[in-house]
Amino acid sequence: MKRDTAPIRFLMERAAAYLVAFSIAAAGQGVSAAPFAFVTNQGDDSVSVIDLSSLRRTASIKVGSKPAGIAVSSNGRRIYVTNPESRDVYLLDGVEFKALTRKALGKGPLGIALSPDDTRVYVADWYEDRVYVLDADDLSILERIAVGDSPSGLEVSRDGKRLFVADRDDNMISIVDTGEYRVIRRIAVGKRPFGIRLDPDGKRLYVANVASDDLSVVDLDSLSVIATIAVGSTPYGVAVAPDSRRVFVTNQHENTLSVIDPEKLEETHRLAIGEFPEGIIAHPDDGRVYIANWFDNELVVLDVESLQIIKQIPTGESPRAFGVFVAGGS
Amino acid sequence: MKKAILLLSSILLLFAAVAQAHGPTRQKVVIKQQIAASPQAVWEVVKNFNDMSWHPAVTETKGDGGNAAGATRTLTLANGGRIHEKLEKYDETKHTFFYRIESVDVQVLPVTNYSSWFNIKPNGEGGSLVTWKGAFYRGYPNNDPPPELSDQAARDAVTGVYESGLANLKKIVEKDT
């Protein structure tokens, strides 16, 4: 019975989301499907809410201690934040900008990702070497999955059946079967993989390798590394343009952004972007990439086509924005 | 004998692993110092990567590779501790350089994965604004660090190094000019 009503509930939720989107548009705040970026500030225990129409910080939400990881539901209404120091996960209201639920979790929750249907939250525990599976409504623990050493970046396949985990201190990507809750395959990548991102059609996984200064490109049909592309010093985060024509990598110690041509599998540009760039995401439809600069305390807005910096928006202290911090971003 | 070698190599392996591992929260320290001298005058004192005699805590610097990216230096401190560092970026015209600690005993400086920038700019009043900043993790890579290896201890130690170094640099440069 429960199963039968699920699609209807899903449709109603979608309808509600569209209504919200339309009323926001009607209020003159732009028609973007993803009007906000949510940036974790590890230095002041907050999340900055950035309005992507006005390109201004409009709110700040207090969370747990040393927030790092972030995931935004596809309709932008729910925000999930990991706090490795207070060892908990927060669920925030993405419309009213307030904390809804706190869940104590593990010893060092860091990487976080949502299932495509927004029903499950995956949280990597840096110290326990496992991934928690949480119910996205109440944050209750559904499962625990053993993975490799110091799991960090997470991504979920478009069909929801696979979870990809960057096992930083094993130099591996673990592939988890989300139905069986176990690692079914591991793929060797570069040294100290940290940030990972799927391309929008879900056929490739890009892996930033902090210690080998390169980007591993994993083909998800053959489950093999098809290229290793040299980038700048200490690559940390990856973003992929919605049309998959450009890939962006933040090079932390070099204060640069590598721009990759995913067809030629080579770097085409390297741009000065600001100090200690970290979290990065491409917006689904506004033609921009957003980059959190940890040292400069700002969110850089970059035009995907022209590669020009449009604006630098002040954030809180030490922004990380590790994860999908804009709804539907890639 | 074989056992001893095995033990030794596993200790070395452990050390290598510890050197790479770190906690989930990176720390930052930024210290600025006004100096009543031109950026060029300040630069003259600090510009040689293999000479850190301007810092009061450093008793000896041994360097290799000059001021080219990839150059290394070993600092010996007054207490006998040693810090091994590597130059990553050096820009004579901008009066700036960027380096990393390759290895240090956390008893000497309680940090891991440390990187640092040193930069001198005109302060608009004929003098210089020197900025020394660092990004690093605490000395203890696991959870629940002992107090001497906590985030706070790491920040305090780096702050102490920067403040004492910049105060001394100011003294040296302002006396010279």
Coordinates of C-alpha atoms in Angstrom, one line a residue:
Chain A
M1 CA 0.0 0.0 0.0
K2 CA 2.8 2.3 1.0
R3 CA 4.6 1.5 -2.2
D4 CA 1.5 2.4 -4.3
T5 CA 1.2 5.9 -2.9
A6 CA 4.9 6.7 -3.3
P7 CA 4.8 7.9 -6.9
I8 CA 1.8 10.1 -6.2
R9 CA 3.5 11.6 -3.2
F10 CA 6.6 12.2 -5.3
L11 CA 4.5 14.0 -8.0
M12 CA 2.8 16.1 -5.4
E13 CA 6.1 17.1 -3.9
R14 CA 7.4 17.9 -7.3
A15 CA 4.3 20.0 -8.0
A16 CA 4.9 21.8 -4.6
A17 CA 8.5 22.5 -5.6
Y18 CA 7.4 24.0 -8.9
L19 CA 4.9 26.2 -7.2
V20 CA 7.6 27.5 -4.9
A21 CA 9.9 28.1 -7.8
F22 CA 7.2 29.9 -9.7
S23 CA 6.2 32.1 -6.7
I24 CA 9.8 33.0 -6.2
A25 CA 10.0 33.9 -9.9
A26 CA 6.8 35.9 -9.6
A27 CA 8.3 37.8 -6.6
G28 CA 10.9 39.1 -9.0
Q29 CA 13.8 37.1 -7.7
G30 CA 14.7 35.4 -11.0
V31 CA 13.5 32.3 -12.7
S32 CA 16.5 30.1 -11.9
A33 CA 15.7 26.6 -10.6
A34 CA 18.5 26.9 -8.2
P35 CA 18.5 30.4 -6.7
F36 CA 20.9 29.8 -3.8
A37 CA 24.4 28.5 -3.1
F38 CA 25.0 27.1 0.4
V39 CA 28.6 27.5 1.6
T40 CA 30.0 25.7 4.7
N41 CA 32.3 28.0 6.6
Q42 CA 34.7 25.8 8.7
G43 CA 36.2 28.7 10.6
D44 CA 33.0 30.2 12.1
D45 CA 30.6 27.2 12.3
S46 CA 28.1 28.6 9.8
V47 CA 26.6 28.1 6.3
S48 CA 26.4 31.2 4.1
V49 CA 23.4 31.5 1.9
I50 CA 24.3 33.2 -1.4
D51 CA 21.5 34.5 -3.6
L52 CA 22.6 33.6 -7.1
S53 CA 20.4 36.2 -8.7
S54 CA 21.6 39.3 -6.8
L55 CA 25.0 37.6 -6.2
R56 CA 24.9 38.6 -2.5
R57 CA 25.0 36.8 0.8
T58 CA 21.5 37.0 2.1
A59 CA 21.6 34.8 5.2
S60 CA 23.9 32.9 7.6
I61 CA 22.8 29.7 9.3
K62 CA 24.5 28.5 12.5
V63 CA 25.4 24.8 12.4
G64 CA 27.7 22.4 14.3
S65 CA 31.4 22.6 14.8
K66 CA 33.8 23.0 11.8
P67 CA 31.2 22.3 9.0
A68 CA 32.8 21.0 5.8
G69 CA 30.6 18.7 3.7
I70 CA 27.3 19.8 2.1
A71 CA 24.6 18.4 -0.1
V72 CA 21.5 20.1 -1.5
S73 CA 18.4 18.3 -2.5
S74 CA 17.4 18.5 -6.1
N75 CA 14.6 21.0 -5.4
G76 CA 16.8 23.1 -3.2
R77 CA 14.5 22.8 -0.2
R78 CA 16.7 20.6 2.0
I79 CA 20.3 21.2 2.9
Y80 CA 22.5 18.6 4.6
V81 CA 25.8 19.6 6.4
T82 CA 28.5 17.5 8.0
N83 CA 30.3 18.9 11.1
P84 CA 33.4 16.7 11.7
E85 CA 34.3 18.4 15.0
S86 CA 30.9 18.2 16.8
R87 CA 30.4 14.8 15.0
D88 CA 27.0 15.4 13.7
V89 CA 24.9 16.1 10.6
Y90 CA 22.5 19.0 10.3
L91 CA 19.4 19.1 8.1
L92 CA 18.6 22.7 7.2
D93 CA 15.5 24.3 5.7
G94 CA 16.6 25.7 2.3
V95 CA 13.7 28.1 2.1
E96 CA 13.5 29.5 5.6
F97 CA 17.2 29.2 6.2
K98 CA 17.1 27.6 9.6
A99 CA 18.3 24.3 11.2
L100 CA 15.6 21.6 11.4
T101 CA 17.3 18.5 12.7
R102 CA 20.6 17.5 14.2
K103 CA 21.9 13.9 14.2
A104 CA 25.0 12.8 16.2
L105 CA 27.0 10.6 13.8
G106 CA 30.3 8.7 13.9
K107 CA 33.7 10.2 14.7
G108 CA 34.5 12.5 11.8
P109 CA 31.6 12.9 9.3
L110 CA 33.0 14.7 6.2
G111 CA 31.9 13.8 2.6
I112 CA 28.2 13.8 2.0
A113 CA 25.9 13.1 -1.0
L114 CA 22.2 12.5 -1.6
S115 CA 20.5 9.7 -3.6
P116 CA 19.0 11.1 -6.9
D117 CA 15.5 10.7 -5.4
D118 CA 16.5 12.7 -2.3
T119 CA 15.4 9.9 0.0
R120 CA 18.8 8.9 1.3
V121 CA 21.9 10.7 2.6
Y122 CA 25.3 9.1 2.4
V123 CA 27.9 10.3 4.9
A124 CA 31.6 9.3 4.8
D125 CA 33.3 9.1 8.2
W126 CA 36.9 10.1 7.9
Y127 CA 38.0 8.2 11.0
E128 CA 35.8 5.2 11.0
D129 CA 36.5 4.4 7.4
R130 CA 32.8 3.8 6.6
V131 CA 29.8 5.4 4.9
Y132 CA 26.6 5.9 6.8
V133 CA 23.3 5.6 5.0
L134 CA 20.7 7.9 6.5
D135 CA 17.0 8.5 6.0
A136 CA 16.8 11.9 4.4
D137 CA 13.7 12.8 6.4
D138 CA 14.7 12.2 10.0
L139 CA 18.4 11.4 9.6
S140 CA 18.0 8.0 11.2
I141 CA 20.8 5.5 10.4
L142 CA 19.7 2.8 7.9
E143 CA 23.0 1.1 7.2
R144 CA 26.8 1.3 7.7
I145 CA 29.1 0.4 4.9
A146 CA 32.8 -0.4 5.4
V147 CA 35.0 1.4 2.8
G148 CA 38.7 2.3 2.5
D149 CA 41.0 4.5 4.5
S150 CA 39.9 8.2 5.1
P151 CA 36.9 8.3 2.8
S152 CA 36.3 11.8 1.6
G153 CA 34.4 12.8 -1.6
L154 CA 31.1 11.0 -2.5
E155 CA 29.0 10.8 -5.6
V156 CA 25.9 8.7 -6.4
S157 CA 25.2 7.3 -9.9
R158 CA 22.3 8.8 -11.8
D159 CA 20.2 5.6 -11.3
G160 CA 21.0 5.6 -7.6
K161 CA 22.4 2.1 -7.7
R162 CA 26.1 2.9 -7.2
L163 CA 27.9 5.1 -4.7
F164 CA 31.4 6.3 -5.5
V165 CA 33.8 6.9 -2.6
A166 CA 37.2 8.5 -2.7
D167 CA 39.3 6.6 -0.2
R168 CA 41.9 9.3 0.2
D169 CA 44.6 7.4 2.1
D170 CA 44.2 4.2 0.0
N171 CA 44.5 6.0 -3.4
M172 CA 41.4 4.2 -4.5
I173 CA 37.8 4.8 -5.5
S174 CA 35.4 2.3 -3.9
I175 CA 32.2 1.5 -5.8
V176 CA 29.4 0.6 -3.5
D177 CA 26.2 -1.3 -4.4
T178 CA 23.6 0.8 -2.7
G179 CA 21.1 -2.2 -2.6
E180 CA 23.5 -4.6 -1.0
Y181 CA 25.4 -2.0 1.0
R182 CA 28.8 -3.3 0.2
V183 CA 31.9 -2.4 -1.9
I184 CA 31.7 -4.4 -5.1
R185 CA 34.8 -3.0 -6.8
R186 CA 37.8 -0.7 -6.2
I187 CA 39.7 1.3 -8.8
A188 CA 43.2 2.6 -8.3
V189 CA 43.5 6.3 -9.1
G190 CA 46.2 8.9 -8.3
K191 CA 47.6 9.8 -4.9
R192 CA 45.3 11.1 -2.2
P193 CA 42.0 11.4 -4.2
F194 CA 39.7 13.9 -2.4
G195 CA 37.1 15.7 -4.4
I196 CA 35.2 13.7 -7.0
R197 CA 32.4 14.6 -9.5
L198 CA 30.2 12.8 -12.0
D199 CA 29.6 14.3 -15.3
P200 CA 26.0 15.3 -15.9
D201 CA 25.1 12.2 -18.0
G202 CA 26.7 10.0 -15.4
K203 CA 29.1 8.2 -17.7
R204 CA 32.4 9.5 -16.2
L205 CA 33.7 10.1 -12.7
Y206 CA 36.4 12.8 -12.4
V207 CA 38.8 12.4 -9.4
A208 CA 41.1 15.2 -8.1
N209 CA 44.3 13.7 -6.7
V210 CA 45.7 16.0 -4.1
A211 CA 49.2 14.5 -3.8
S212 CA 49.9 13.6 -7.5
D213 CA 48.7 16.9 -9.0
D214 CA 46.4 15.2 -11.5
L215 CA 42.9 14.3 -12.4
S216 CA 41.9 10.7 -12.9
V217 CA 39.1 10.2 -15.5
V218 CA 37.1 7.0 -14.8
D219 CA 34.9 5.6 -17.5
L220 CA 31.9 4.1 -15.7
D221 CA 31.0 1.6 -18.4
S222 CA 34.4 -0.1 -18.5
L223 CA 35.2 0.9 -14.8
S224 CA 38.7 1.9 -15.8
V225 CA 40.8 5.0 -15.7
I226 CA 40.9 6.2 -19.3
A227 CA 43.1 9.2 -18.6
T228 CA 45.2 10.9 -16.0
I229 CA 45.5 14.6 -16.7
A230 CA 48.2 16.8 -15.1
V231 CA 46.7 19.9 -13.4
G232 CA 48.0 22.5 -11.0
S233 CA 49.4 21.9 -7.5
T234 CA 47.2 20.1 -5.0
P235 CA 43.9 19.7 -6.9
Y236 CA 41.0 19.5 -4.5
G237 CA 37.6 19.9 -6.1
V238 CA 36.1 19.2 -9.5
A239 CA 33.1 20.6 -11.4
V240 CA 31.6 19.7 -14.8
A241 CA 29.7 22.1 -17.0
P242 CA 26.1 21.0 -17.6
D243 CA 26.8 20.4 -21.3
S244 CA 29.9 18.4 -20.3
R245 CA 32.1 20.6 -22.5
R246 CA 34.4 21.8 -19.8
V247 CA 35.7 20.3 -16.5
F248 CA 37.1 22.6 -13.8
V249 CA 39.6 21.7 -11.1
T250 CA 40.6 23.9 -8.1
N251 CA 44.3 23.8 -7.4
Q252 CA 44.6 24.6 -3.8
H253 CA 48.2 25.5 -3.3
E254 CA 48.6 27.2 -6.6
N255 CA 45.6 29.5 -6.3
T256 CA 44.5 28.5 -9.8
L257 CA 41.7 26.8 -11.7
S258 CA 42.5 24.2 -14.3
V259 CA 40.1 24.1 -17.2
I260 CA 39.9 20.7 -19.0
D261 CA 38.6 19.7 -22.4
P262 CA 36.9 16.4 -21.6
E263 CA 37.0 15.3 -25.2
K264 CA 40.7 15.9 -25.9
L265 CA 41.4 15.0 -22.2
E266 CA 43.8 17.8 -21.8
E267 CA 44.1 21.1 -19.9
T268 CA 43.2 24.1 -22.0
H269 CA 43.5 26.9 -19.5
R270 CA 44.9 27.7 -16.1
L271 CA 43.4 30.7 -14.4
A272 CA 44.4 32.7 -11.3
I273 CA 41.3 32.4 -9.2
G274 CA 42.1 33.5 -5.6
E275 CA 43.7 31.9 -2.6
F276 CA 43.2 28.3 -1.7
P277 CA 40.3 27.5 -4.0
E278 CA 38.3 24.5 -2.7
G279 CA 34.7 23.6 -3.2
I280 CA 33.5 24.1 -6.7
I281 CA 30.2 23.6 -8.6
A282 CA 28.7 24.3 -12.0
H283 CA 25.2 25.6 -11.9
P284 CA 22.7 23.6 -13.9
D285 CA 21.5 26.5 -16.1
D286 CA 23.0 29.9 -15.3
G287 CA 26.2 29.4 -17.2
R288 CA 28.4 29.9 -14.2
V289 CA 30.8 28.1 -12.0
Y290 CA 31.0 28.9 -8.3
I291 CA 34.3 28.5 -6.3
A292 CA 34.9 28.8 -2.6
N293 CA 38.3 30.3 -1.8
W294 CA 39.2 29.1 1.7
F295 CA 41.9 31.7 2.4
D296 CA 40.2 34.7 0.9
N297 CA 36.7 34.0 2.5
E298 CA 34.9 34.5 -0.8
L299 CA 32.8 32.7 -3.4
V300 CA 34.1 33.4 -6.9
V301 CA 31.6 33.6 -9.7
L302 CA 33.1 32.5 -13.0
D303 CA 31.5 32.6 -16.5
V304 CA 31.8 29.1 -18.0
E305 CA 32.1 30.3 -21.6
S306 CA 34.3 33.5 -21.3
L307 CA 36.2 32.2 -18.2
Q308 CA 35.9 35.7 -16.8
I309 CA 35.4 36.3 -13.1
I310 CA 32.1 38.0 -12.7
K311 CA 32.2 38.6 -9.0
Q312 CA 33.8 37.7 -5.6
I313 CA 31.1 37.4 -2.9
P314 CA 32.2 37.5 0.7
T315 CA 31.4 34.4 2.7
G316 CA 32.0 33.4 6.4
E317 CA 35.4 32.4 7.7
S318 CA 37.3 29.6 5.8
P319 CA 34.7 28.4 3.3
R320 CA 35.0 24.7 2.2
A321 CA 31.7 24.0 0.4
F322 CA 32.8 20.4 0.0
G323 CA 30.0 18.7 -2.1
V324 CA 27.1 19.7 -4.2
F325 CA 26.3 23.1 -2.8
V326 CA 23.9 24.3 -5.5
A327 CA 20.7 22.3 -6.3
G328 CA 21.2 20.3 -9.5
G329 CA 24.8 21.4 -9.8
S330 CA 27.5 19.3 -11.2
Chain B
M1 CA 68.4 -9.2 12.8
K2 CA 65.8 -9.9 10.2
K3 CA 63.2 -9.1 12.8
A4 CA 64.9 -5.8 13.7
I5 CA 64.9 -4.8 10.0
L6 CA 61.2 -5.7 9.7
L7 CA 60.4 -3.7 12.7
L8 CA 62.4 -0.7 11.4
S9 CA 60.8 -0.8 8.0
S10 CA 57.3 -1.0 9.6
I11 CA 58.1 2.0 11.8
L12 CA 59.3 3.9 8.7
L13 CA 56.1 2.9 6.8
L14 CA 54.0 4.0 9.8
F15 CA 55.9 7.3 9.8
A16 CA 55.3 7.8 6.0
A17 CA 51.6 7.1 6.6
V18 CA 51.4 9.6 9.5
A19 CA 53.1 12.3 7.5
Q20 CA 50.4 12.1 4.9
A21 CA 47.4 11.7 7.1
H22 CA 45.6 14.6 8.7
G23 CA 42.4 15.6 10.4
P24 CA 39.4 17.0 8.7
T25 CA 39.8 20.6 9.7
R26 CA 42.6 22.8 8.2
Q27 CA 43.8 25.7 10.2
K28 CA 44.9 29.1 9.0
V29 CA 47.1 31.9 10.5
V30 CA 47.7 35.3 9.0
I31 CA 50.1 37.8 10.7
K32 CA 50.7 41.2 9.2
Q33 CA 53.5 43.6 10.1
Q34 CA 54.1 47.2 9.2
I35 CA 57.7 48.1 8.6
A36 CA 59.1 51.6 8.0
A37 CA 61.2 50.7 5.0
S38 CA 60.6 50.1 1.3
P39 CA 59.5 46.6 0.2
Q40 CA 62.9 46.3 -1.6
A41 CA 64.8 46.9 1.7
V42 CA 62.7 44.3 3.5
W43 CA 63.0 41.9 0.6
E44 CA 66.8 42.1 0.7
V45 CA 66.8 40.6 4.2
V46 CA 64.4 37.7 3.6
K47 CA 64.9 36.9 -0.1
N48 CA 67.4 34.1 0.2
F49 CA 65.5 30.9 0.9
N50 CA 68.6 29.3 2.3
D51 CA 69.2 32.0 4.8
M52 CA 66.7 32.4 7.6
S53 CA 69.0 34.1 10.0
W54 CA 66.6 37.0 10.4
H55 CA 64.3 34.7 12.5
P56 CA 65.4 34.7 16.1
A57 CA 64.4 31.0 16.6
V58 CA 66.5 29.8 13.7
T59 CA 70.2 29.1 14.6
E60 CA 71.2 27.6 11.3
T61 CA 69.9 27.2 7.7
K62 CA 71.3 24.7 5.3
G63 CA 69.9 25.1 1.8
D64 CA 70.1 23.4 -1.6
G65 CA 68.9 24.8 -4.9
G66 CA 69.1 28.6 -4.2
N67 CA 65.8 30.4 -4.9
A68 CA 64.5 28.2 -7.6
A69 CA 61.2 26.3 -7.2
G70 CA 62.1 22.9 -5.7
A71 CA 64.9 24.3 -3.6
T72 CA 65.1 22.8 -0.1
R73 CA 66.3 24.0 3.3
T74 CA 66.8 22.6 6.7
L75 CA 66.2 25.0 9.6
T76 CA 67.9 24.2 12.9
L77 CA 66.2 25.8 15.9
A78 CA 67.7 27.0 19.2
N79 CA 66.3 24.0 20.9
G80 CA 68.0 21.6 18.4
G81 CA 64.8 20.8 16.5
R82 CA 64.9 20.6 12.7
I83 CA 62.4 21.6 10.0
H84 CA 62.8 20.5 6.4
E85 CA 61.2 22.8 3.9
K86 CA 60.7 23.1 0.2
L87 CA 60.3 26.2 -2.0
E88 CA 57.4 25.9 -4.3
K89 CA 57.0 29.3 -5.8
Y90 CA 59.3 32.4 -5.9
D91 CA 58.6 35.7 -7.4
E92 CA 61.3 38.4 -7.1
T93 CA 59.2 41.1 -8.8
K94 CA 56.2 40.6 -6.5
H95 CA 58.4 40.1 -3.4
T96 CA 56.6 36.8 -2.5
F97 CA 57.4 33.2 -2.1
F98 CA 55.5 30.0 -1.2
Y99 CA 56.9 27.0 0.6
R100 CA 55.9 23.8 2.3
I101 CA 57.2 21.8 5.3
E102 CA 58.4 18.5 3.9
S103 CA 58.9 17.0 7.3
V104 CA 59.0 18.1 10.9
D105 CA 58.7 16.3 14.2
V106 CA 55.4 17.4 15.8
Q107 CA 57.4 17.8 19.1
V108 CA 59.3 20.6 17.3
L109 CA 56.3 22.2 15.5
P110 CA 52.9 20.6 16.2
V111 CA 51.6 20.8 12.6
T112 CA 51.1 18.5 9.6
N113 CA 50.6 19.3 5.9
Y114 CA 51.9 22.8 6.4
S115 CA 52.2 25.4 3.6
S116 CA 53.1 29.0 3.8
W117 CA 53.2 32.3 1.9
F118 CA 55.5 35.2 2.6
N119 CA 54.7 38.5 0.9
I120 CA 55.8 42.1 1.0
K121 CA 53.8 45.0 -0.4
P122 CA 54.0 48.8 -0.3
N123 CA 51.8 50.1 2.6
G124 CA 50.9 53.3 0.8
E125 CA 52.9 55.5 3.2
G126 CA 56.4 54.8 1.9
G127 CA 56.8 51.7 4.1
S128 CA 56.0 48.0 3.8
L129 CA 53.2 45.7 4.8
V130 CA 54.6 42.2 5.3
T131 CA 52.1 39.3 5.4
W132 CA 53.1 35.8 6.5
K133 CA 50.4 33.2 6.3
G134 CA 50.1 29.5 6.8
A135 CA 47.7 26.7 6.1
F136 CA 48.1 23.5 8.0
Y137 CA 46.5 20.7 10.1
R138 CA 47.2 20.0 13.7
G139 CA 50.0 17.6 14.7
Y140 CA 47.7 14.8 15.7
P141 CA 46.0 13.2 12.7
N142 CA 43.4 11.2 14.7
N143 CA 40.4 12.2 16.8
D144 CA 40.6 13.5 20.3
P145 CA 44.1 15.0 20.2
P146 CA 46.2 15.5 23.3
P147 CA 46.2 19.3 24.2
E148 CA 49.8 19.8 23.0
L149 CA 48.8 18.5 19.5
S150 CA 45.3 20.2 19.2
D151 CA 44.1 22.7 16.6
Q152 CA 44.7 25.4 19.1
A153 CA 48.2 24.3 19.9
A154 CA 49.0 24.2 16.1
R155 CA 47.6 27.8 15.7
D156 CA 49.4 29.1 18.7
A157 CA 52.8 27.6 17.6
V158 CA 52.5 29.0 14.1
T159 CA 51.3 32.4 15.4
G160 CA 54.4 32.4 17.7
V161 CA 56.8 31.7 14.9
Y162 CA 55.3 34.4 12.7
E163 CA 55.0 37.1 15.3
S164 CA 58.5 36.6 16.7
G165 CA 60.0 36.4 13.2
L166 CA 58.2 39.5 11.9
A167 CA 59.0 41.5 15.0
N168 CA 62.7 40.7 14.6
L169 CA 62.6 41.4 10.9
K170 CA 61.1 44.9 11.6
K171 CA 63.9 45.5 14.1
I172 CA 66.7 44.4 11.7
V173 CA 65.3 46.4 8.7
E174 CA 64.5 49.5 10.6
K175 CA 67.9 49.5 12.2
D176 CA 69.6 49.2 8.8
T177 CA 67.7 52.0 7.2

